[in-house]
Amino acid sequence: MLNGGAIAWRSHRQPTVALSTMEAEYMALTEAAKELKWLRTLLGELGYKNNNNSEATVLHSDNQSAIALAKNPVSHARAKHIDIRHHFIREAIQDNIIWVQYIPTSEMTADSLIKALSRDKHEKCARRMGMTT
């Protein structure tokens, strides 16, 4: 989100098979972190005044297990089979580029991109993305 509007979003099938919901969410966090890092660089190059690179950009997730895995760079038995490229999120957190924060599923704006929702919930998500007034 930038100035009240969504500037980047994506919905697609993950190319890697996840063995659990936590794994799938962790992989999605990594993809979002890569996009956020690129956007921060682009905004900095464009001279965006509010782009304070000393502050981490907040990334929301509704999966507490994935957040815990991302924030704790220790080897976990549940994650030892996850490909190393998916641990990019850990590096982004350590470098203060990204900060992952929990948000309840009921408040997850991206739901309209991946789930069938009631009309009210869809409209609420669209408003949050700045797509309607």
Coordinates of N, CA, C and O in Angstrom, one line a residue:
M1 N 0.8 -1.2 0.0 CA 0.0 0.0 0.0 C 0.9 1.2 0.0 O 1.9 1.3 0.7
L2 N 0.5 2.2 -0.8 CA 1.2 3.5 -0.8 C 0.2 4.6 -1.0 O -0.6 4.5 -1.9
N3 N 0.1 5.5 -0.1 CA -0.8 6.6 -0.1 C -2.3 6.1 -0.2 O -3.1 6.7 -1.0
G4 N -2.6 5.0 0.5 CA -4.0 4.5 0.5 C -4.4 3.6 -0.6 O -5.6 3.3 -0.7
G5 N -3.5 3.3 -1.5 CA -3.8 2.4 -2.6 C -2.8 1.3 -2.8 O -1.7 1.4 -2.5
A6 N -3.3 0.2 -3.3 CA -2.5 -1.0 -3.5 C -1.6 -0.7 -4.8 O -2.2 -0.3 -5.8
I7 N -0.3 -0.9 -4.7 CA 0.5 -0.7 -5.8 C 1.1 -2.0 -6.3 O 1.7 -2.1 -7.4
A8 N 1.0 -3.1 -5.5 CA 1.5 -4.4 -6.0 C 0.7 -5.5 -5.3 O 0.4 -5.4 -4.1
W9 N 0.3 -6.4 -6.1 CA -0.4 -7.6 -5.6 C -0.3 -8.7 -6.6 O 0.0 -8.5 -7.8
R10 N -0.4 -9.9 -6.1 CA -0.3 -11.1 -7.0 C -1.0 -12.3 -6.4 O -0.9 -12.4 -5.2
S11 N -1.5 -13.1 -7.2 CA -2.1 -14.3 -6.7 C -1.8 -15.4 -7.8 O -2.1 -15.2 -8.9
H12 N -1.2 -16.4 -7.3 CA -0.9 -17.5 -8.2 C -0.6 -18.8 -7.4 O -0.4 -18.8 -6.2
R13 N -0.6 -19.9 -8.1 CA -0.3 -21.2 -7.4 C 1.2 -21.2 -7.1 O 2.0 -20.8 -7.9
Q14 N 1.5 -21.7 -6.0 CA 2.9 -21.9 -5.6 C 3.6 -23.0 -6.4 O 3.0 -24.1 -6.6
P15 N 4.7 -22.7 -7.0 CA 5.4 -23.8 -7.8 C 5.9 -24.9 -7.0 O 6.2 -26.0 -7.6
T16 N 6.1 -24.7 -5.7 CA 6.7 -25.8 -4.8 C 5.5 -26.4 -4.0 O 4.7 -25.7 -3.5
V17 N 5.6 -27.7 -3.9 CA 4.6 -28.4 -3.0 C 4.9 -28.1 -1.6 O 6.0 -28.4 -1.1
A18 N 4.0 -27.6 -0.8 CA 4.2 -27.4 0.6 C 3.5 -28.6 1.4 O 2.5 -29.1 1.0
L19 N 4.2 -29.0 2.4 CA 3.7 -30.2 3.2 C 2.8 -29.7 4.3 O 2.2 -30.6 5.0
S20 N 2.6 -28.4 4.6 CA 1.8 -27.9 5.6 C 1.3 -26.5 5.3 O 1.9 -25.9 4.4
T21 N 0.3 -26.1 6.0 CA -0.1 -24.7 5.8 C 1.0 -23.7 6.2 O 1.2 -22.7 5.6
M22 N 1.7 -24.0 7.3 CA 2.8 -23.2 7.8 C 3.8 -23.0 6.7 O 4.3 -21.9 6.4
E23 N 4.2 -24.1 6.0 CA 5.1 -24.0 5.0 C 4.7 -23.2 3.8 O 5.4 -22.4 3.3
A24 N 3.4 -23.4 3.4 CA 2.9 -22.6 2.3 C 2.9 -21.1 2.6 O 3.3 -20.3 1.8
E25 N 2.5 -20.8 3.9 CA 2.5 -19.4 4.3 C 3.9 -18.8 4.4 O 4.2 -17.7 4.0
Y26 N 4.9 -19.6 4.8 CA 6.3 -19.2 4.9 C 6.8 -18.9 3.5 O 7.5 -17.9 3.3
M27 N 6.5 -19.8 2.6 CA 6.9 -19.5 1.2 C 6.3 -18.3 0.6 O 7.0 -17.5 -0.1
A28 N 5.0 -18.0 0.9 CA 4.4 -16.8 0.5 C 5.0 -15.6 1.1 O 5.1 -14.5 0.5
L29 N 5.4 -15.7 2.4 CA 6.1 -14.5 3.0 C 7.4 -14.2 2.3 O 7.7 -13.0 2.2
T30 N 8.1 -15.2 1.9 CA 9.3 -15.0 1.2 C 9.1 -14.3 -0.1 O 9.8 -13.3 -0.4
E31 N 8.1 -14.7 -0.8 CA 7.8 -14.0 -2.1 C 7.4 -12.6 -1.9 O 7.8 -11.7 -2.6
A32 N 6.6 -12.3 -0.9 CA 6.2 -11.0 -0.5 C 7.4 -10.1 -0.1 O 7.5 -8.9 -0.5
A33 N 8.3 -10.7 0.6 CA 9.5 -10.0 1.1 C 10.4 -9.6 -0.1 O 10.9 -8.5 -0.1
K34 N 10.5 -10.5 -1.1 CA 11.3 -10.2 -2.3 C 10.7 -9.0 -3.0 O 11.4 -8.1 -3.5
E35 N 9.3 -9.0 -3.1 CA 8.6 -7.9 -3.8 C 8.8 -6.6 -3.0 O 9.1 -5.5 -3.6
L36 N 8.7 -6.7 -1.7 CA 8.8 -5.5 -0.9 C 10.3 -4.9 -1.0 O 10.4 -3.7 -1.0
K37 N 11.2 -5.7 -1.0 CA 12.6 -5.3 -1.1 C 12.8 -4.5 -2.4 O 13.4 -3.5 -2.5
W38 N 12.3 -5.1 -3.5 CA 12.4 -4.5 -4.8 C 11.7 -3.1 -4.8 O 12.2 -2.1 -5.3
L39 N 10.5 -3.1 -4.2 CA 9.7 -1.8 -4.2 C 10.4 -0.7 -3.4 O 10.4 0.4 -3.8
R40 N 11.0 -1.1 -2.3 CA 11.8 -0.2 -1.5 C 12.9 0.4 -2.3 O 13.2 1.6 -2.2
T41 N 13.6 -0.4 -3.0 CA 14.7 0.1 -3.8 C 14.2 1.0 -4.9 O 14.8 2.1 -5.2
L42 N 13.1 0.6 -5.6 CA 12.6 1.5 -6.6 C 12.1 2.8 -6.1 O 12.5 3.9 -6.7
L43 N 11.4 2.8 -5.0 CA 11.0 4.1 -4.4 C 12.2 5.0 -4.0 O 12.1 6.2 -4.2
G44 N 13.2 4.3 -3.5 CA 14.4 5.1 -3.1 C 15.0 5.7 -4.3 O 15.5 6.9 -4.3
E45 N 15.1 5.0 -5.4 CA 15.7 5.5 -6.7 C 14.9 6.6 -7.3 O 15.4 7.6 -7.9
L46 N 13.5 6.6 -7.0 CA 12.7 7.6 -7.5 C 12.6 8.8 -6.6 O 12.0 9.8 -6.9
G47 N 13.3 8.7 -5.5 CA 13.4 9.9 -4.5 C 12.1 10.0 -3.7 O 11.9 11.1 -3.2
Y48 N 11.4 8.9 -3.5 CA 10.2 9.0 -2.6 C 10.6 9.5 -1.2 O 11.4 8.8 -0.6
K49 N 10.1 10.6 -0.8 CA 10.5 11.2 0.4 C 10.2 10.4 1.7 O 10.9 10.5 2.7
N50 N 9.1 9.7 1.7 CA 8.7 8.9 2.9 C 9.4 7.5 3.0 O 9.1 6.7 3.8
N51 N 10.3 7.2 2.0 CA 10.9 5.9 2.0 C 12.1 6.0 2.9 O 13.2 6.2 2.5
N52 N 11.9 5.7 4.2 CA 12.9 5.7 5.2 C 13.5 4.3 5.3 O 12.9 3.5 5.9
N53 N 14.6 4.1 4.7 CA 15.2 2.8 4.6 C 15.8 2.3 5.9 O 16.2 1.2 6.0
S54 N 15.7 3.1 7.0 CA 16.2 2.7 8.3 C 15.1 2.0 9.0 O 15.3 1.3 10.0
E55 N 13.8 2.2 8.6 CA 12.7 1.5 9.2 C 12.3 0.3 8.3 O 12.2 0.4 7.1
A56 N 11.9 -0.8 9.0 CA 11.4 -2.0 8.3 C 10.0 -1.8 7.8 O 9.2 -1.1 8.4
T57 N 9.7 -2.3 6.7 CA 8.4 -2.3 6.1 C 7.6 -3.5 6.7 O 8.1 -4.6 6.8
V58 N 6.4 -3.2 7.2 CA 5.6 -4.2 7.9 C 4.9 -5.1 6.9 O 4.3 -4.6 5.9
L59 N 5.0 -6.4 7.1 CA 4.4 -7.4 6.2 C 3.5 -8.2 7.1 O 3.9 -8.7 8.2
H60 N 2.2 -8.2 6.8 CA 1.2 -8.9 7.6 C 1.0 -10.4 7.2 O 1.0 -10.7 6.0
S61 N 0.8 -11.2 8.2 CA 0.5 -12.6 8.0 C -0.5 -13.1 9.1 O -0.5 -12.6 10.2
D62 N -1.3 -14.0 8.7 CA -2.3 -14.6 9.6 C -1.9 -16.0 10.1 O -2.7 -16.7 10.7
N63 N -0.6 -16.3 9.9 CA -0.1 -17.7 10.3 C 1.0 -17.5 11.3 O 2.1 -17.1 10.9
Q64 N 0.7 -17.7 12.6 CA 1.7 -17.4 13.6 C 2.8 -18.4 13.6 O 4.0 -18.0 13.9
S65 N 2.6 -19.6 13.1 CA 3.8 -20.6 13.0 C 4.8 -20.1 11.9 O 6.0 -20.2 12.1
A66 N 4.3 -19.6 10.8 CA 5.2 -19.1 9.7 C 5.9 -17.8 10.2 O 7.1 -17.7 9.9
I67 N 5.2 -17.0 11.0 CA 5.9 -15.8 11.6 C 7.0 -16.2 12.5 O 8.1 -15.7 12.4
A68 N 6.7 -17.2 13.4 CA 7.7 -17.7 14.3 C 8.9 -18.3 13.6 O 10.1 -18.0 14.0
L69 N 8.7 -19.0 12.5 CA 9.8 -19.6 11.8 C 10.6 -18.5 11.1 O 11.9 -18.6 11.0
A70 N 10.0 -17.5 10.6 CA 10.7 -16.4 9.9 C 11.5 -15.6 10.9 O 12.6 -15.2 10.5
K71 N 11.0 -15.4 12.0 CA 11.7 -14.5 13.0 C 12.8 -15.2 13.8 O 13.7 -14.6 14.3
N72 N 12.8 -16.6 13.8 CA 13.8 -17.3 14.5 C 14.7 -18.1 13.6 O 14.3 -19.1 13.0
P73 N 15.9 -17.6 13.3 CA 16.8 -18.2 12.3 C 17.5 -19.5 12.8 O 18.4 -19.9 12.1
V74 N 17.0 -20.1 13.8 CA 17.5 -21.3 14.3 C 16.9 -22.5 13.4 O 15.8 -22.4 13.0
S75 N 17.6 -23.5 13.2 CA 17.1 -24.7 12.5 C 16.0 -25.3 13.2 O 16.1 -25.6 14.4
H76 N 14.9 -25.6 12.5 CA 13.7 -26.2 13.1 C 13.6 -27.6 12.5 O 13.7 -27.7 11.2
A77 N 13.2 -28.6 13.2 CA 12.9 -29.9 12.7 C 11.8 -29.9 11.6 O 11.8 -30.6 10.6
R78 N 10.8 -29.0 11.9 CA 9.7 -28.9 11.0 C 10.0 -28.2 9.7 O 9.2 -28.2 8.7
A79 N 11.2 -27.6 9.6 CA 11.5 -26.8 8.4 C 12.8 -27.2 7.8 O 13.3 -26.6 6.8
K80 N 13.4 -28.3 8.2 CA 14.7 -28.7 7.7 C 14.7 -29.1 6.2 O 15.7 -29.0 5.5
H81 N 13.5 -29.5 5.7 CA 13.4 -29.9 4.3 C 13.0 -28.7 3.4 O 13.0 -28.8 2.2
I82 N 12.8 -27.5 4.0 CA 12.4 -26.3 3.1 C 13.6 -25.8 2.4 O 14.7 -25.7 3.0
D83 N 13.5 -25.6 1.1 CA 14.6 -25.2 0.3 C 15.2 -23.9 0.8 O 14.5 -23.0 1.3
I84 N 16.5 -23.7 0.8 CA 17.2 -22.6 1.3 C 16.7 -21.3 0.7 O 16.7 -20.2 1.4
R85 N 16.3 -21.3 -0.5 CA 15.9 -20.0 -1.1 C 14.6 -19.4 -0.4 O 14.4 -18.2 -0.5
H86 N 13.9 -20.2 0.3 CA 12.7 -19.7 1.0 C 13.1 -19.1 2.3 O 12.2 -18.4 2.9
H87 N 14.3 -19.2 2.7 CA 14.8 -18.5 4.0 C 15.2 -17.1 3.7 O 15.7 -16.4 4.6
F88 N 14.9 -16.5 2.6 CA 15.2 -15.1 2.2 C 14.5 -14.2 3.3 O 15.1 -13.2 3.6
I89 N 13.3 -14.6 3.7 CA 12.6 -13.8 4.6 C 13.4 -13.5 5.9 O 13.4 -12.5 6.5
R90 N 14.1 -14.6 6.4 CA 14.9 -14.4 7.6 C 16.0 -13.3 7.4 O 16.2 -12.5 8.3
E91 N 16.6 -13.4 6.3 CA 17.6 -12.4 6.0 C 17.1 -11.0 6.0 O 17.7 -10.0 6.5
A92 N 15.9 -10.8 5.3 CA 15.2 -9.5 5.2 C 14.9 -9.0 6.6 O 15.0 -7.8 6.9
I93 N 14.5 -9.9 7.5 CA 14.1 -9.4 8.9 C 15.4 -9.0 9.6 O 15.4 -8.0 10.3
Q94 N 16.5 -9.8 9.5 CA 17.7 -9.5 10.2 C 18.3 -8.2 9.6 O 18.9 -7.4 10.4
D95 N 18.1 -7.9 8.4 CA 18.6 -6.7 7.8 C 17.7 -5.5 8.0 O 18.0 -4.4 7.4
N96 N 16.7 -5.6 8.8 CA 15.7 -4.6 9.1 C 15.0 -4.0 7.8 O 14.7 -2.8 7.8
I97 N 14.8 -4.9 6.8 CA 14.1 -4.5 5.6 C 12.6 -4.8 5.8 O 11.7 -4.0 5.5
I98 N 12.3 -5.9 6.4 CA 10.9 -6.4 6.6 C 10.7 -6.6 8.1 O 11.6 -7.1 8.8
W99 N 9.5 -6.4 8.6 CA 9.1 -6.9 9.9 C 7.7 -7.6 9.7 O 6.8 -7.0 9.2
V100 N 7.6 -8.8 10.1 CA 6.4 -9.6 9.9 C 5.6 -9.4 11.2 O 6.1 -9.6 12.3
Q101 N 4.3 -9.1 10.9 CA 3.4 -8.8 12.1 C 2.1 -9.6 11.9 O 1.6 -9.8 10.8
Y102 N 1.6 -10.2 13.0 CA 0.4 -11.0 12.9 C -0.8 -10.1 12.7 O -0.9 -9.0 13.3
I103 N -1.7 -10.6 11.9 CA -3.0 -9.9 11.7 C -4.1 -11.0 11.7 O -3.8 -12.1 11.0
P104 N -5.2 -10.9 12.4 CA -6.2 -11.9 12.3 C -6.7 -12.2 10.9 O -6.8 -11.3 10.1
T105 N -7.1 -13.4 10.7 CA -7.6 -13.8 9.4 C -8.8 -12.9 8.9 O -8.9 -12.5 7.8
S106 N -9.6 -12.5 9.9 CA -10.8 -11.7 9.6 C -10.4 -10.3 9.0 O -11.2 -9.6 8.4
E107 N -9.1 -9.9 9.3 CA -8.7 -8.5 8.8 C -7.7 -8.6 7.6 O -7.2 -7.6 7.2
M108 N -7.5 -9.8 7.1 CA -6.6 -10.0 6.0 C -7.1 -9.5 4.7 O -8.1 -10.0 4.1
T109 N -6.6 -8.4 4.2 CA -7.0 -7.7 3.0 C -6.9 -8.6 1.8 O -7.7 -8.6 0.9
A110 N -5.8 -9.3 1.7 CA -5.5 -10.1 0.5 C -6.5 -11.3 0.3 O -6.4 -11.9 -0.7
D111 N -7.3 -11.5 1.2 CA -8.3 -12.7 1.1 C -9.1 -12.6 -0.2 O -9.5 -13.6 -0.8
S112 N -9.4 -11.3 -0.6 CA -10.2 -11.2 -1.9 C -9.5 -11.7 -3.1 O -10.1 -12.0 -4.1
L113 N -8.2 -11.9 -3.0 CA -7.4 -12.4 -4.2 C -7.3 -13.9 -4.2 O -7.0 -14.5 -5.2
I114 N -7.6 -14.5 -3.1 CA -7.4 -16.0 -3.0 C -8.6 -16.8 -2.6 O -8.5 -18.0 -2.6
K115 N -9.7 -16.2 -2.1 CA -10.8 -16.9 -1.5 C -12.1 -16.4 -2.1 O -12.2 -15.3 -2.5
A116 N -13.1 -17.3 -2.1 CA -14.4 -16.9 -2.4 C -15.0 -16.2 -1.2 O -15.0 -16.8 -0.1
L117 N -15.4 -15.0 -1.3 CA -15.9 -14.3 -0.1 C -17.3 -13.8 -0.3 O -17.8 -13.7 -1.4
S118 N -18.0 -13.5 0.8 CA -19.3 -12.8 0.7 C -19.1 -11.5 0.1 O -18.0 -10.9 0.1
R119 N -20.2 -10.9 -0.4 CA -20.1 -9.6 -1.1 C -19.6 -8.5 -0.1 O -18.7 -7.7 -0.5
D120 N -20.1 -8.6 1.2 CA -19.6 -7.6 2.1 C -18.1 -7.6 2.4 O -17.4 -6.6 2.4
K121 N -17.6 -8.9 2.6 CA -16.2 -9.1 2.9 C -15.4 -8.6 1.7 O -14.3 -8.0 1.8
H122 N -15.8 -9.0 0.5 CA -15.1 -8.6 -0.8 C -15.0 -7.1 -0.9 O -14.0 -6.5 -1.2
E123 N -16.1 -6.4 -0.6 CA -16.2 -5.0 -0.7 C -15.3 -4.3 0.3 O -14.6 -3.3 0.0
K124 N -15.2 -4.9 1.5 CA -14.4 -4.4 2.6 C -12.9 -4.5 2.2 O -12.1 -3.6 2.3
C125 N -12.5 -5.6 1.6 CA -11.2 -5.8 1.1 C -10.8 -4.9 0.0 O -9.7 -4.3 0.0
A126 N -11.7 -4.7 -0.9 CA -11.5 -3.8 -2.1 C -11.3 -2.3 -1.5 O -10.5 -1.6 -2.1
R127 N -12.1 -1.9 -0.6 CA -11.9 -0.6 0.0 C -10.5 -0.5 0.7 O -9.9 0.6 0.5
R128 N -10.1 -1.5 1.4 CA -8.8 -1.5 2.1 C -7.7 -1.4 1.0 O -6.6 -0.8 1.3
M129 N -7.9 -1.9 -0.1 CA -6.8 -1.8 -1.2 C -6.9 -0.6 -2.0 O -6.1 -0.3 -2.9
G130 N -7.9 0.3 -1.6 CA -8.0 1.6 -2.3 C -8.6 1.4 -3.7 O -8.5 2.3 -4.6
M131 N -9.4 0.3 -3.9 CA -9.9 0.1 -5.3 C -11.4 0.6 -5.4 O -11.9 0.7 -6.5
T132 N -12.0 0.9 -4.3 CA -13.3 1.5 -4.3 C -13.4 2.6 -3.2 O -12.5 2.6 -2.3
T133 N -14.4 3.4 -3.2 CA -14.5 4.4 -2.2 C -15.6 4.1 -1.2 O -16.4 3.2 -1.3

